[in-house]
PDB file of C-alpha atoms and ligand atoms in Angstrom:
ATOM      1  CA  MET Q 236     107.334 -58.044 126.682  1.00 46.00           C
ATOM      2  CA  ASN Q 237     108.894 -55.533 129.148  1.00 43.00           C
ATOM      3  CA  SER Q 238     112.205 -53.683 128.729  1.00 39.00           C
ATOM      4  CA  GLN Q 239     114.067 -56.287 130.823  1.00 51.00           C
ATOM      5  CA  GLN Q 240     113.345 -58.845 128.145  1.00 82.00           C
ATOM      6  CA  CYS Q 241     114.880 -56.989 125.189  1.00 95.00           C
ATOM      7  CA  VAL Q 242     118.653 -57.225 125.208  1.00 97.00           C
ATOM      8  CA  ILE Q 243     120.438 -54.902 122.757  1.00 98.00           C
ATOM      9  CA  ILE Q 244     124.065 -55.587 121.784  1.00 98.00           C
ATOM     10  CA  GLY Q 245     125.859 -52.912 119.712  1.00 98.00           C
ATOM     11  CA  ILE Q 246     128.714 -53.912 117.401  1.00 98.00           C
ATOM     12  CA  ALA Q 247     130.806 -51.088 115.908  1.00 98.00           C
ATOM     13  CA  GLY Q 248     134.112 -50.808 114.041  1.00 98.00           C
ATOM     14  CA  ALA Q 249     135.541 -49.871 110.658  1.00 98.00           C
ATOM     15  CA  SER Q 250     133.817 -50.672 107.391  1.00 98.00           C
ATOM     16  CA  ALA Q 251     134.547 -54.335 106.507  1.00 98.00           C
ATOM     17  CA  SER Q 252     135.983 -55.057 109.964  1.00 98.00           C
ATOM     18  CA  GLY Q 253     133.694 -58.099 110.321  1.00 97.00           C
ATOM     19  CA  LYS Q 254     130.686 -56.550 112.110  1.00 98.00           C
ATOM     20  CA  SER Q 255     128.100 -58.263 109.885  1.00 98.00           C
ATOM     21  CA  LEU Q 256     129.936 -61.583 110.044  1.00 97.00           C
ATOM     22  CA  ILE Q 257     130.073 -61.742 113.857  1.00 98.00           C
ATOM     23  CA  ALA Q 258     126.470 -60.437 114.130  1.00 98.00           C
ATOM     24  CA  GLN Q 259     125.274 -63.110 111.699  1.00 97.00           C
ATOM     25  CA  THR Q 260     127.235 -65.859 113.496  1.00 97.00           C
ATOM     26  CA  ILE Q 261     125.708 -64.931 116.868  1.00 97.00           C
ATOM     27  CA  PHE Q 262     122.246 -64.725 115.247  1.00 97.00           C
ATOM     28  CA  GLU Q 263     122.556 -68.176 113.638  1.00 97.00           C
ATOM     29  CA  GLU Q 264     123.906 -69.843 116.773  1.00 97.00           C
ATOM     30  CA  LEU Q 265     121.479 -68.256 119.267  1.00 97.00           C
ATOM     31  CA  LYS Q 266     118.366 -68.678 117.138  1.00 95.00           C
ATOM     32  CA  ARG Q 267     118.611 -72.428 117.775  1.00 91.00           C
ATOM     33  CA  ASP Q 268     118.079 -71.799 121.514  1.00 91.00           C
ATOM     34  CA  LEU Q 269     115.857 -68.724 121.397  1.00 93.00           C
ATOM     35  CA  GLY Q 270     113.823 -69.340 118.236  1.00 92.00           C
ATOM     36  CA  THR Q 271     114.155 -67.414 114.942  1.00 90.00           C
ATOM     37  CA  ASP Q 272     111.479 -64.909 115.922  1.00 93.00           C
ATOM     38  CA  GLN Q 273     113.173 -63.993 119.219  1.00 95.00           C
ATOM     39  CA  ILE Q 274     116.481 -62.656 117.869  1.00 97.00           C
ATOM     40  CA  GLY Q 275     117.093 -60.115 115.107  1.00 97.00           C
ATOM     41  CA  VAL Q 276     119.870 -58.105 113.493  1.00 98.00           C
ATOM     42  CA  ILE Q 277     119.548 -54.396 112.688  1.00 98.00           C
ATOM     43  CA  ASN Q 278     122.120 -52.781 110.402  1.00 98.00           C
ATOM     44  CA  GLU Q 279     122.802 -49.089 111.077  1.00 98.00           C
ATOM     45  CA  ASP Q 280     123.162 -48.660 107.290  1.00 98.00           C
ATOM     46  CA  ALA Q 281     119.371 -49.052 106.967  1.00 98.00           C
ATOM     47  CA  TYR Q 282     119.171 -45.640 108.635  1.00 98.00           C
ATOM     48  CA  TYR Q 283     121.192 -43.712 106.043  1.00 98.00           C
ATOM     49  CA  ARG Q 284     119.093 -40.651 105.226  1.00 97.00           C
ATOM     50  CA  ASP Q 285     116.689 -40.801 102.318  1.00 97.00           C
ATOM     51  CA  GLN Q 286     118.211 -39.144  99.224  1.00 97.00           C
ATOM     52  CA  SER Q 287     115.493 -39.968  96.694  1.00 96.00           C
ATOM     53  CA  HIS Q 288     114.955 -36.239  96.056  1.00 97.00           C
ATOM     54  CA  MET Q 289     118.607 -35.861  94.927  1.00 97.00           C
ATOM     55  CA  THR Q 290     120.232 -36.593  91.573  1.00 98.00           C
ATOM     56  CA  MET Q 291     122.636 -39.553  91.342  1.00 96.00           C
ATOM     57  CA  GLU Q 292     125.427 -37.060  90.648  1.00 97.00           C
ATOM     58  CA  ASP Q 293     124.762 -35.424  94.031  1.00 97.00           C
ATOM     59  CA  ARG Q 294     124.138 -38.694  95.896  1.00 97.00           C
ATOM     60  CA  VAL Q 295     127.646 -39.977  95.139  1.00 95.00           C
ATOM     61  CA  LYS Q 296     129.109 -36.810  96.688  1.00 95.00           C
ATOM     62  CA  THR Q 297     127.623 -37.549 100.152  1.00 98.00           C
ATOM     63  CA  ASN Q 298     130.099 -38.325 102.934  1.00 98.00           C
ATOM     64  CA  TYR Q 299     128.654 -41.671 104.096  1.00 98.00           C
ATOM     65  CA  ASP Q 300     131.158 -41.999 106.910  1.00 98.00           C
ATOM     66  CA  HIS Q 301     130.117 -38.824 108.757  1.00 98.00           C
ATOM     67  CA  PRO Q 302     127.556 -39.183 111.581  1.00 98.00           C
ATOM     68  CA  LYS Q 303     125.231 -36.642 109.943  1.00 97.00           C
ATOM     69  CA  ALA Q 304     124.648 -39.040 106.995  1.00 98.00           C
ATOM     70  CA  LEU Q 305     122.650 -41.278 109.346  1.00 98.00           C
ATOM     71  CA  ASP Q 306     119.249 -40.797 110.992  1.00 98.00           C
ATOM     72  CA  HIS Q 307     120.233 -41.938 114.487  1.00 98.00           C
ATOM     73  CA  GLN Q 308     117.136 -40.253 115.875  1.00 98.00           C
ATOM     74  CA  LEU Q 309     114.865 -42.660 113.976  1.00 98.00           C
ATOM     75  CA  LEU Q 310     117.089 -45.613 114.916  1.00 98.00           C
ATOM     76  CA  ALA Q 311     116.893 -44.678 118.629  1.00 98.00           C
ATOM     77  CA  GLU Q 312     113.097 -44.311 118.388  1.00 98.00           C
ATOM     78  CA  HIS Q 313     112.810 -47.755 116.778  1.00 98.00           C
ATOM     79  CA  LEU Q 314     114.970 -49.335 119.488  1.00 98.00           C
ATOM     80  CA  LYS Q 315     112.832 -47.728 122.205  1.00 98.00           C
ATOM     81  CA  GLN Q 316     109.663 -49.014 120.509  1.00 97.00           C
ATOM     82  CA  LEU Q 317     111.087 -52.548 120.278  1.00 97.00           C
ATOM     83  CA  LYS Q 318     112.045 -52.366 123.962  1.00 96.00           C
ATOM     84  CA  LYS Q 319     108.441 -51.378 124.742  1.00 96.00           C
ATOM     85  CA  GLY Q 320     107.221 -54.455 122.860  1.00 96.00           C
ATOM     86  CA  GLU Q 321     106.067 -52.537 119.768  1.00 96.00           C
ATOM     87  CA  GLN Q 322     106.503 -53.460 116.095  1.00 97.00           C
ATOM     88  CA  VAL Q 323     108.650 -51.189 113.832  1.00 98.00           C
ATOM     89  CA  ASN Q 324     109.132 -50.675 110.083  1.00 98.00           C
ATOM     90  CA  ILE Q 325     112.862 -50.723 109.364  1.00 98.00           C
ATOM     91  CA  PRO Q 326     113.943 -48.818 106.237  1.00 98.00           C
ATOM     92  CA  CYS Q 327     115.602 -50.806 103.425  1.00 97.00           C
ATOM     93  CA  TYR Q 328     118.712 -49.228 101.901  1.00 97.00           C
ATOM     94  CA  SER Q 329     120.257 -49.556  98.440  1.00 96.00           C
ATOM     95  CA  TYR Q 330     124.026 -49.081  98.186  1.00 96.00           C
ATOM     96  CA  LYS Q 331     123.656 -49.074  94.395  1.00 94.00           C
ATOM     97  CA  GLU Q 332     121.077 -46.259  94.387  1.00 96.00           C
ATOM     98  CA  HIS Q 333     122.582 -44.487  97.439  1.00 96.00           C
ATOM     99  CA  THR Q 334     119.143 -44.047  98.980  1.00 97.00           C
ATOM    100  CA  ARG Q 335     116.300 -45.752 100.823  1.00 96.00           C
ATOM    101  CA  MET Q 336     114.010 -48.026  98.909  1.00 96.00           C
ATOM    102  CA  THR Q 337     110.232 -47.587  99.114  1.00 95.00           C
ATOM    103  CA  LYS Q 338     109.719 -50.933 100.886  1.00 97.00           C
ATOM    104  CA  THR Q 339     110.343 -51.365 104.617  1.00 97.00           C
ATOM    105  CA  LEU Q 340     110.986 -54.419 106.770  1.00 97.00           C
ATOM    106  CA  ASP Q 341     108.449 -55.290 109.440  1.00 97.00           C
ATOM    107  CA  MET Q 342     110.221 -56.182 112.693  1.00 97.00           C
ATOM    108  CA  GLN Q 343     108.323 -57.579 115.646  1.00 97.00           C
ATOM    109  CA  PRO Q 344     109.661 -57.195 119.222  1.00 96.00           C
ATOM    110  CA  LYS Q 345     112.411 -59.670 120.155  1.00 96.00           C
ATOM    111  CA  LYS Q 346     114.306 -60.901 123.186  1.00 97.00           C
ATOM    112  CA  VAL Q 347     117.634 -60.014 121.541  1.00 98.00           C
ATOM    113  CA  ILE Q 348     118.556 -57.320 119.019  1.00 98.00           C
ATOM    114  CA  ILE Q 349     122.065 -57.275 117.547  1.00 98.00           C
ATOM    115  CA  LEU Q 350     122.788 -53.815 116.212  1.00 98.00           C
ATOM    116  CA  GLU Q 351     125.784 -53.371 113.917  1.00 98.00           C
ATOM    117  CA  GLY Q 352     127.271 -50.313 112.230  1.00 98.00           C
ATOM    118  CA  ILE Q 353     130.324 -48.097 111.870  1.00 98.00           C
ATOM    119  CA  LEU Q 354     129.158 -45.054 113.868  1.00 98.00           C
ATOM    120  CA  LEU Q 355     126.946 -46.569 116.585  1.00 98.00           C
ATOM    121  CA  LEU Q 356     129.310 -45.850 119.468  1.00 98.00           C
ATOM    122  CA  THR Q 357     129.746 -42.176 118.525  1.00 98.00           C
ATOM    123  CA  ASP Q 358     126.179 -41.442 119.666  1.00 98.00           C
ATOM    124  CA  PRO Q 359     125.397 -41.202 123.412  1.00 98.00           C
ATOM    125  CA  LYS Q 360     121.653 -41.812 122.883  1.00 98.00           C
ATOM    126  CA  LEU Q 361     122.390 -45.119 121.118  1.00 98.00           C
ATOM    127  CA  ARG Q 362     125.015 -46.151 123.676  1.00 98.00           C
ATOM    128  CA  GLU Q 363     122.444 -45.537 126.389  1.00 98.00           C
ATOM    129  CA  LEU Q 364     120.127 -48.114 124.801  1.00 98.00           C
ATOM    130  CA  MET Q 365     122.772 -50.867 124.578  1.00 98.00           C
ATOM    131  CA  ASP Q 366     123.172 -53.591 127.201  1.00 97.00           C
ATOM    132  CA  ALA Q 367     126.693 -54.326 125.938  1.00 97.00           C
ATOM    133  CA  SER Q 368     128.910 -52.838 123.235  1.00 98.00           C
ATOM    134  CA  VAL Q 369     131.643 -54.249 121.046  1.00 98.00           C
ATOM    135  CA  PHE Q 370     134.346 -52.711 118.833  1.00 98.00           C
ATOM    136  CA  MET Q 371     135.800 -54.829 116.020  1.00 98.00           C
ATOM    137  CA  ASP Q 372     139.497 -53.903 116.048  1.00 98.00           C
ATOM    138  CA  THR Q 373     140.565 -55.363 112.708  1.00 97.00           C
ATOM    139  CA  PRO Q 374     143.684 -53.747 111.124  1.00 96.00           C
ATOM    140  CA  LEU Q 375     142.653 -51.012 108.689  1.00 97.00           C
ATOM    141  CA  ASP Q 376     144.640 -52.392 105.744  1.00 97.00           C
ATOM    142  CA  ILE Q 377     142.792 -55.721 106.054  1.00 97.00           C
ATOM    143  CA  CYS Q 378     139.462 -53.843 106.218  1.00 98.00           C
ATOM    144  CA  PHE Q 379     140.342 -51.895 103.089  1.00 98.00           C
ATOM    145  CA  LEU Q 380     141.214 -55.041 101.113  1.00 98.00           C
ATOM    146  CA  ARG Q 381     137.974 -56.745 102.199  1.00 97.00           C
ATOM    147  CA  ARG Q 382     135.925 -53.648 101.387  1.00 98.00           C
ATOM    148  CA  LEU Q 383     137.475 -53.375  97.929  1.00 98.00           C
ATOM    149  CA  THR Q 384     136.547 -56.968  97.083  1.00 98.00           C
ATOM    150  CA  ARG Q 385     133.080 -56.745  98.647  1.00 97.00           C
ATOM    151  CA  ASP Q 386     132.050 -53.364  97.199  1.00 97.00           C
ATOM    152  CA  VAL Q 387     133.003 -54.387  93.660  1.00 97.00           C
ATOM    153  CA  ALA Q 388     131.285 -57.789  93.995  1.00 97.00           C
ATOM    154  CA  GLU Q 389     128.189 -56.755  95.964  1.00 96.00           C
ATOM    155  CA  ARG Q 390     127.658 -52.990  96.012  1.00 95.00           C
ATOM    156  CA  GLY Q 391     127.963 -52.109  92.309  1.00 94.00           C
ATOM    157  CA  ARG Q 392     131.237 -50.175  92.637  1.00 96.00           C
ATOM    158  CA  THR Q 393     134.342 -49.923  90.477  1.00 97.00           C
ATOM    159  CA  MET Q 394     137.809 -50.470  91.949  1.00 98.00           C
ATOM    160  CA  GLU Q 395     138.677 -46.822  91.201  1.00 98.00           C
ATOM    161  CA  SER Q 396     135.571 -45.495  92.999  1.00 97.00           C
ATOM    162  CA  VAL Q 397     136.261 -47.615  96.091  1.00 98.00           C
ATOM    163  CA  ILE Q 398     139.846 -46.357  96.245  1.00 98.00           C
ATOM    164  CA  SER Q 399     138.953 -42.674  95.779  1.00 97.00           C
ATOM    165  CA  GLN Q 400     136.086 -42.841  98.326  1.00 98.00           C
ATOM    166  CA  TYR Q 401     138.417 -44.562 100.781  1.00 98.00           C
ATOM    167  CA  LYS Q 402     141.016 -41.776 100.497  1.00 98.00           C
ATOM    168  CA  ALA Q 403     138.481 -38.911 100.509  1.00 98.00           C
ATOM    169  CA  THR Q 404     136.142 -39.921 103.338  1.00 98.00           C
ATOM    170  CA  VAL Q 405     136.300 -43.527 104.613  1.00 98.00           C
ATOM    171  CA  ARG Q 406     139.780 -43.394 106.151  1.00 98.00           C
ATOM    172  CA  PRO Q 407     139.632 -39.755 107.396  1.00 98.00           C
ATOM    173  CA  MET Q 408     136.229 -40.302 109.064  1.00 98.00           C
ATOM    174  CA  PHE Q 409     137.450 -43.560 110.615  1.00 98.00           C
ATOM    175  CA  LEU Q 410     140.306 -41.629 112.239  1.00 98.00           C
ATOM    176  CA  GLN Q 411     138.096 -38.694 113.276  1.00 98.00           C
ATOM    177  CA  PHE Q 412     134.973 -40.497 114.547  1.00 98.00           C
ATOM    178  CA  ILE Q 413     135.067 -44.297 114.518  1.00 98.00           C
ATOM    179  CA  GLU Q 414     138.466 -45.108 116.030  1.00 98.00           C
ATOM    180  CA  PRO Q 415     137.955 -42.678 118.990  1.00 98.00           C
ATOM    181  CA  SER Q 416     134.548 -44.289 119.699  1.00 98.00           C
ATOM    182  CA  LYS Q 417     136.419 -47.480 120.686  1.00 98.00           C
ATOM    183  CA  GLN Q 418     136.792 -45.967 124.190  1.00 98.00           C
ATOM    184  CA  HIS Q 419     133.048 -46.559 124.716  1.00 98.00           C
ATOM    185  CA  ALA Q 420     133.141 -50.297 123.948  1.00 98.00           C
ATOM    186  CA  ASP Q 421     132.790 -52.907 126.685  1.00 97.00           C
ATOM    187  CA  ILE Q 422     134.637 -55.499 124.597  1.00 97.00           C
ATOM    188  CA  ILE Q 423     137.326 -54.937 121.934  1.00 97.00           C
ATOM    189  CA  VAL Q 424     137.586 -57.790 119.435  1.00 97.00           C
ATOM    190  CA  PRO Q 425     140.908 -58.245 117.599  1.00 95.00           C
ATOM    191  CA  ARG Q 426     141.336 -59.896 114.167  1.00 90.00           C
ATOM    192  CA  GLY Q 427     137.735 -59.848 112.916  1.00 89.00           C
ATOM    193  CA  GLY Q 428     134.460 -61.646 112.512  1.00 91.00           C
ATOM    194  CA  LYS Q 429     135.868 -65.177 112.828  1.00 94.00           C
ATOM    195  CA  ASN Q 430     137.213 -64.643 116.369  1.00 95.00           C
ATOM    196  CA  ARG Q 431     135.677 -67.729 117.997  1.00 96.00           C
ATOM    197  CA  ILE Q 432     136.440 -66.866 121.634  1.00 96.00           C
ATOM    198  CA  ALA Q 433     134.958 -63.358 121.272  1.00 96.00           C
ATOM    199  CA  THR Q 434     131.835 -64.864 119.675  1.00 97.00           C
ATOM    200  CA  ASP Q 435     131.431 -67.318 122.569  1.00 97.00           C
ATOM    201  CA  ILE Q 436     131.946 -64.577 125.173  1.00 96.00           C
ATOM    202  CA  LEU Q 437     129.265 -62.432 123.537  1.00 97.00           C
ATOM    203  CA  LYS Q 438     126.828 -65.347 123.336  1.00 97.00           C
ATOM    204  CA  ALA Q 439     127.421 -66.143 127.017  1.00 96.00           C
ATOM    205  CA  ARG Q 440     126.863 -62.493 127.980  1.00 95.00           C
ATOM    206  CA  ILE Q 441     123.580 -62.401 126.049  1.00 96.00           C
ATOM    207  CA  GLN Q 442     122.408 -65.609 127.773  1.00 95.00           C
ATOM    208  CA  HIS Q 443     123.404 -64.104 131.136  1.00 95.00           C
ATOM    209  CA  LEU Q 444     121.448 -60.883 130.431  1.00 93.00           C
ATOM    210  CA  LEU Q 445     118.394 -62.910 129.385  1.00 93.00           C
ATOM    211  CA  ALA Q 446     118.523 -64.943 132.595  1.00 91.00           C
ATOM    212  CA  ARG Q 447     118.372 -61.852 134.878  1.00 83.00           C
TER     213      ARG Q 447
HETATM  214  N1  LIG R 708     137.930 -63.057 109.491  1.00 71.86           N
HETATM  215  C1  LIG R 708     137.622 -62.974 108.189  1.00 71.86           C
HETATM  216  N2  LIG R 708     138.308 -63.674 107.262  1.00 71.86           N
HETATM  217  C2  LIG R 708     138.026 -63.568 105.956  1.00 71.86           C
HETATM  218  N3  LIG R 708     137.067 -62.766 105.440  1.00 71.86           N
HETATM  219  C3  LIG R 708     136.352 -62.048 106.299  1.00 71.86           C
HETATM  220  C4  LIG R 708     136.573 -62.097 107.717  1.00 71.86           C
HETATM  221  N4  LIG R 708     135.710 -61.237 108.317  1.00 71.86           N
HETATM  222  C5  LIG R 708     134.977 -60.702 107.330  1.00 71.86           C
HETATM  223  N5  LIG R 708     135.346 -61.185 106.122  1.00 71.86           N
HETATM  224  C6  LIG R 708     134.800 -60.805 104.809  1.00 71.86           C
HETATM  225  O1  LIG R 708     135.076 -59.401 104.646  1.00 71.86           O
HETATM  226  C7  LIG R 708     133.953 -58.710 104.097  1.00 71.86           C
HETATM  227  C8  LIG R 708     133.489 -57.659 105.077  1.00 71.86           C
HETATM  228  O2  LIG R 708     133.034 -58.298 106.252  1.00 71.86           O
HETATM  229  P1  LIG R 708     131.697 -57.819 106.936  1.00 71.86           P
HETATM  230  O3  LIG R 708     131.384 -58.724 108.075  1.00 71.86           O
HETATM  231  O4  LIG R 708     130.631 -57.624 105.895  1.00 71.86           O
HETATM  232  O5  LIG R 708     132.199 -56.393 107.487  1.00 71.86           O
HETATM  233  P2  LIG R 708     131.393 -55.153 108.054  1.00 71.86           P
HETATM  234  O6  LIG R 708     130.006 -55.608 108.393  1.00 71.86           O
HETATM  235  O7  LIG R 708     132.189 -54.729 109.254  1.00 71.86           O
HETATM  236  O8  LIG R 708     131.409 -54.109 106.983  1.00 71.86           O
HETATM  237  C9  LIG R 708     132.886 -59.761 103.818  1.00 71.86           C
HETATM  238  O9  LIG R 708     132.991 -60.134 102.464  1.00 71.86           O
HETATM  239  C10 LIG R 708     133.272 -60.917 104.768  1.00 71.86           C
HETATM  240  O10 LIG R 708     132.852 -62.170 104.270  1.00 71.86           O
HETATM  241  N1  LIG R 709     125.466 -45.151  99.678  1.00 71.86           N
HETATM  242  C1  LIG R 709     126.433 -45.606 100.483  1.00 71.86           C
HETATM  243  C2  LIG R 709     126.217 -45.841 101.842  1.00 71.86           C
HETATM  244  C3  LIG R 709     127.255 -46.325 102.610  1.00 71.86           C
HETATM  245  N2  LIG R 709     128.465 -46.558 102.053  1.00 71.86           N
HETATM  246  C4  LIG R 709     129.588 -47.075 102.859  1.00 71.86           C
HETATM  247  O1  LIG R 709     129.161 -48.148 103.668  1.00 71.86           O
HETATM  248  C5  LIG R 709     130.047 -48.242 104.770  1.00 71.86           C
HETATM  249  C6  LIG R 709     129.314 -48.809 105.973  1.00 71.86           C
HETATM  250  O2  LIG R 709     128.882 -50.110 105.722  1.00 71.86           O
HETATM  251  P1  LIG R 709     129.763 -51.391 106.160  1.00 71.86           P
HETATM  252  O3  LIG R 709     128.867 -52.559 105.880  1.00 71.86           O
HETATM  253  O4  LIG R 709     130.992 -51.386 105.307  1.00 71.86           O
HETATM  254  O5  LIG R 709     130.086 -51.209 107.603  1.00 71.86           O
HETATM  255  C7  LIG R 709     130.566 -46.850 105.053  1.00 71.86           C
HETATM  256  O6  LIG R 709     131.965 -46.871 105.245  1.00 71.86           O
HETATM  257  C8  LIG R 709     130.186 -46.044 103.802  1.00 71.86           C
HETATM  258  O7  LIG R 709     131.289 -45.458 103.185  1.00 71.86           O
HETATM  259  C9  LIG R 709     128.664 -46.306 100.713  1.00 71.86           C
HETATM  260  O8  LIG R 709     129.789 -46.515 100.186  1.00 71.86           O
HETATM  261  N3  LIG R 709     127.642 -45.845  99.950  1.00 71.86           N
END
């Protein structure tokens, strides 16, 4: 597989803006045409730095919304390897343990990679690897409400911890890093992950890139 055959679409935006939902929808709908093994989703969160050497008390103090919390270097290397037709081992991340797990996920090269994560568009070396980029422009109050529900239900958090983390780091880092990165997006998607027209436009663009 040469580099022309690996299309990478980057989807960024606030936490709980609908990045995973739109990525998953595109994955499900395109895998019917392309085949399950020819399209994959990579979550930037898998590349949070390993903190297994730290105590839980220290892990919870990390600012997870600052670019330095993520190993973008490793992510960029993996994307380059996939583009070259090589297999990669993607780290698995635990939001409950705030660190990487020992297991990794084997990913074989694919025709299409959908990359989703809050800080993707802040990094020029990642932008360089994308064939198209998207920013989910969901209102921040809606994102906060969705995050509160999701983090309590799925990420082992209390309501109080979600609220204090939001005030201390999530909102300030959104304003400092994530929101300004919108200028780098090719497409800005209002309302969230259920935006049908935006989903269709992205699918059509992927098909167009594959047909080059
Ligand atoms: N348009 C929408 N309407 C209702 N719920 C939504 C919508 N988009 C996302 N959600 C829900 O909000 C939560 C966060 O969405 P998700 O796609 O995981 O966001 P992100 O990947 O940006 O953090 C999930 O529980 C998801 O099911
Ligand atoms: N140990 C961690 C790691 C990350 N987070 C939060 O996850 C958010 C990004 O993931 P989304 O699916 O919501 O885009 C980010 O805002 C981090 O604050 C965390 O709480 N704990």
